Short mmCIF file of C-alpha atoms in Angstrom, two decimals:
data_model
loop_
_atom_site.label_atom_id
_atom_site.label_comp_id
_atom_site.label_asym_id
_atom_site.label_seq_id
_atom_site.Cartn_x
_atom_site.Cartn_y
_atom_site.Cartn_z
CA MET A 4 14.78 21.06 -17.55
CA LYS A 5 16.46 20.53 -20.92
CA CYS A 6 14.45 20.91 -24.09
CA PRO A 7 13.90 17.46 -25.66
CA TYR A 8 14.16 19.00 -29.16
CA CYS A 9 17.28 21.17 -29.05
CA ASP A 10 18.88 20.25 -25.68
CA SER A 11 18.81 23.86 -24.53
CA PRO A 12 18.85 24.19 -20.74
CA ASP A 13 16.74 27.36 -20.95
CA THR A 14 13.08 26.38 -20.65
CA LYS A 15 10.27 27.93 -18.64
CA VAL A 16 7.03 26.69 -17.16
CA ILE A 17 4.02 28.08 -19.02
CA ASP A 18 1.24 26.28 -17.14
CA SER A 19 0.92 23.83 -14.21
CA ARG A 20 -2.06 21.75 -13.20
CA PRO A 21 -2.72 18.52 -11.31
CA THR A 22 -3.34 15.34 -13.29
CA GLU A 23 -6.77 13.71 -13.22
CA ASP A 24 -5.87 11.35 -10.38
CA GLY A 25 -4.22 14.15 -8.41
CA HIS A 26 -1.01 12.20 -7.82
CA ALA A 27 1.14 14.23 -10.19
CA ILE A 28 1.48 17.72 -11.64
CA ARG A 29 1.51 18.29 -15.40
CA ARG A 30 3.74 21.17 -16.42
CA ARG A 31 3.55 22.73 -19.88
CA ARG A 32 6.98 24.11 -20.74
CA GLY A 33 8.37 26.25 -23.51
CA CYS A 34 11.91 26.39 -24.84
CA ASP A 35 13.47 29.87 -24.97
CA LYS A 36 15.83 28.84 -27.79
CA CYS A 37 13.70 26.91 -30.32
CA GLY A 38 10.26 28.01 -29.13
CA ARG A 39 8.79 24.49 -29.05
CA ARG A 40 6.54 23.34 -26.24
CA PHE A 41 6.50 20.08 -24.32
CA SER A 42 4.92 18.59 -21.19
CA THR A 43 6.59 17.16 -18.12
CA TYR A 44 5.06 15.35 -15.18
CA GLU A 45 6.20 15.75 -11.62
CA LYS A 46 5.24 13.23 -8.99
CA MET A 47 6.33 12.39 -5.50
CA GLU A 48 9.21 9.99 -5.29
CA GLU A 49 8.03 6.73 -3.78
CA LYS A 50 10.38 5.07 -1.37
CA ILE A 51 10.89 1.36 -1.80
CA LEU A 52 9.81 -0.54 1.27
CA THR A 53 11.33 -3.95 1.93
CA VAL A 54 9.47 -6.61 3.88
CA VAL A 55 11.62 -8.90 6.04
CA LYS A 56 10.01 -12.35 6.06
CA SER A 57 10.15 -14.77 9.00
CA ASP A 58 13.00 -16.73 7.34
CA ASN A 59 14.94 -13.44 6.85
CA ARG A 60 14.26 -13.31 3.11
CA ARG A 61 13.53 -9.84 1.84
CA GLU A 62 11.01 -8.79 -0.77
CA GLU A 63 9.53 -5.54 -1.96
CA PHE A 64 6.29 -4.47 -0.26
CA ASP A 65 3.38 -5.40 -2.50
CA ARG A 66 0.06 -3.68 -1.83
CA SER A 67 -1.81 -6.08 -4.11
CA LYS A 68 -0.47 -9.10 -2.18
CA LEU A 69 -1.74 -7.54 1.04
CA LEU A 70 -5.16 -6.93 -0.53
CA ARG A 71 -5.31 -10.52 -1.84
CA GLY A 72 -4.76 -11.86 1.68
CA ILE A 73 -7.54 -9.69 3.07
CA VAL A 74 -9.88 -10.62 0.20
CA ARG A 75 -9.22 -14.31 0.87
CA ALA A 76 -10.00 -13.88 4.59
CA CYS A 77 -13.21 -11.98 3.79
CA GLU A 78 -14.45 -14.45 1.17
CA LYS A 79 -18.23 -15.00 1.44
CA ARG A 80 -18.43 -12.44 4.25
CA PRO A 81 -20.42 -9.18 4.22
CA VAL A 82 -17.30 -7.05 3.69
CA SER A 83 -17.26 -4.74 0.70
CA MET A 84 -14.28 -4.22 -1.58
CA ASP A 85 -14.25 -0.57 -0.45
CA GLN A 86 -13.86 -1.71 3.18
CA MET A 87 -11.03 -4.06 2.21
CA GLU A 88 -9.22 -1.34 0.27
CA GLU A 89 -9.68 1.02 3.20
CA MET A 90 -8.04 -1.58 5.46
CA VAL A 91 -5.08 -1.78 3.08
CA ASP A 92 -4.89 2.04 2.98
CA ASN A 93 -4.83 2.15 6.78
CA ILE A 94 -2.12 -0.49 7.01
CA GLU A 95 -0.03 1.20 4.33
CA ARG A 96 -0.43 4.57 6.09
CA ASN A 97 0.63 3.03 9.42
CA ILE A 98 3.71 1.52 7.79
CA ASN A 99 4.64 4.77 6.02
CA ASN A 100 4.25 6.69 9.29
CA LEU A 101 7.01 4.53 10.77
CA MET A 102 9.38 6.06 8.20
CA VAL A 103 11.50 2.92 7.86
CA LYS A 104 13.06 1.25 4.83
CA GLU A 105 12.45 -2.28 6.09
CA ILE A 106 9.43 -3.67 7.89
CA ASP A 107 8.99 -7.02 9.56
CA SER A 108 6.27 -9.20 8.03
CA LYS A 109 5.02 -9.89 11.58
CA TYR A 110 4.16 -6.20 11.96
CA ILE A 111 2.13 -6.30 8.75
CA GLY A 112 0.33 -9.47 9.85
CA GLU A 113 -0.58 -7.93 13.20
CA GLN A 114 -1.85 -4.81 11.42
CA VAL A 115 -4.05 -6.97 9.16
CA MET A 116 -5.49 -8.81 12.15
CA GLU A 117 -6.19 -5.54 13.96
CA GLN A 118 -8.03 -4.16 10.92
CA LEU A 119 -10.01 -7.39 10.37
CA LYS A 120 -10.97 -7.63 14.04
CA GLY A 121 -12.75 -4.29 13.76
CA VAL A 122 -14.57 -5.17 10.54
CA ASP A 123 -15.47 -8.88 10.64
CA GLU A 124 -14.58 -11.32 13.41
CA ILE A 125 -14.96 -14.41 11.20
CA ALA A 126 -12.52 -12.96 8.65
CA TYR A 127 -10.22 -12.16 11.57
CA ILE A 128 -10.30 -15.79 12.80
CA ARG A 129 -9.70 -17.06 9.25
CA PHE A 130 -6.68 -14.83 8.79
CA ALA A 131 -5.35 -15.52 12.30
CA SER A 132 -5.63 -19.28 11.80
CA VAL A 133 -3.32 -19.13 8.80
CA TYR A 134 -1.06 -16.35 10.05
CA ARG A 135 -0.53 -17.85 13.50
CA LYS A 136 -0.48 -21.40 12.12
CA PHE A 137 -3.22 -22.82 14.33
CA THR A 138 -2.51 -26.52 14.76
CA ASP A 139 -5.62 -27.78 16.53
CA VAL A 140 -9.13 -26.89 17.62
CA SER A 141 -8.00 -25.72 21.06
CA THR A 142 -6.02 -22.92 19.42
CA PHE A 143 -9.17 -21.80 17.59
CA ILE A 144 -11.16 -21.93 20.83
CA ALA A 145 -8.53 -19.91 22.69
CA GLU A 146 -8.58 -17.20 19.99
CA ILE A 147 -12.40 -17.12 19.94
CA ASN A 148 -12.42 -16.83 23.76
CA LYS A 149 -10.09 -13.82 23.45
CA LEU A 150 -12.60 -12.23 21.04
CA ILE A 151 -15.56 -12.97 23.31
CA GLY A 152 -13.72 -11.63 26.34
CA LYS A 153 -12.84 -8.32 24.68
#
């Protein structure tokens, strides 16, 4: 690591400790040439995940967009924000475990429905009705019958 003051390549780590949130390491460094001290932060490199939409458009994975969809499905339901964030964490973990650079939006939608089904069946039906583009009441009834028959 070059010294930001004198550009010397000879610096050493004096102290290392995790940051408050635990997602990075703060390193206190000292320059062997000029003697000045400075801090650097080291954090894991995040890979960029691309979502392939149904019309083949591509967009960057957006955790907040995923959470908004779940919040909308759970509106006026007894589902806490902690539960919703846990669902998003689970989905994100499942996606990361696939170790792919691109993910189909259908996979994400199915993951959301699987998570919602285990937490709140009404929220599940709400999400499924939009995601699967229910066109009439018989589609709702068929999905509810699947839930009842589980």
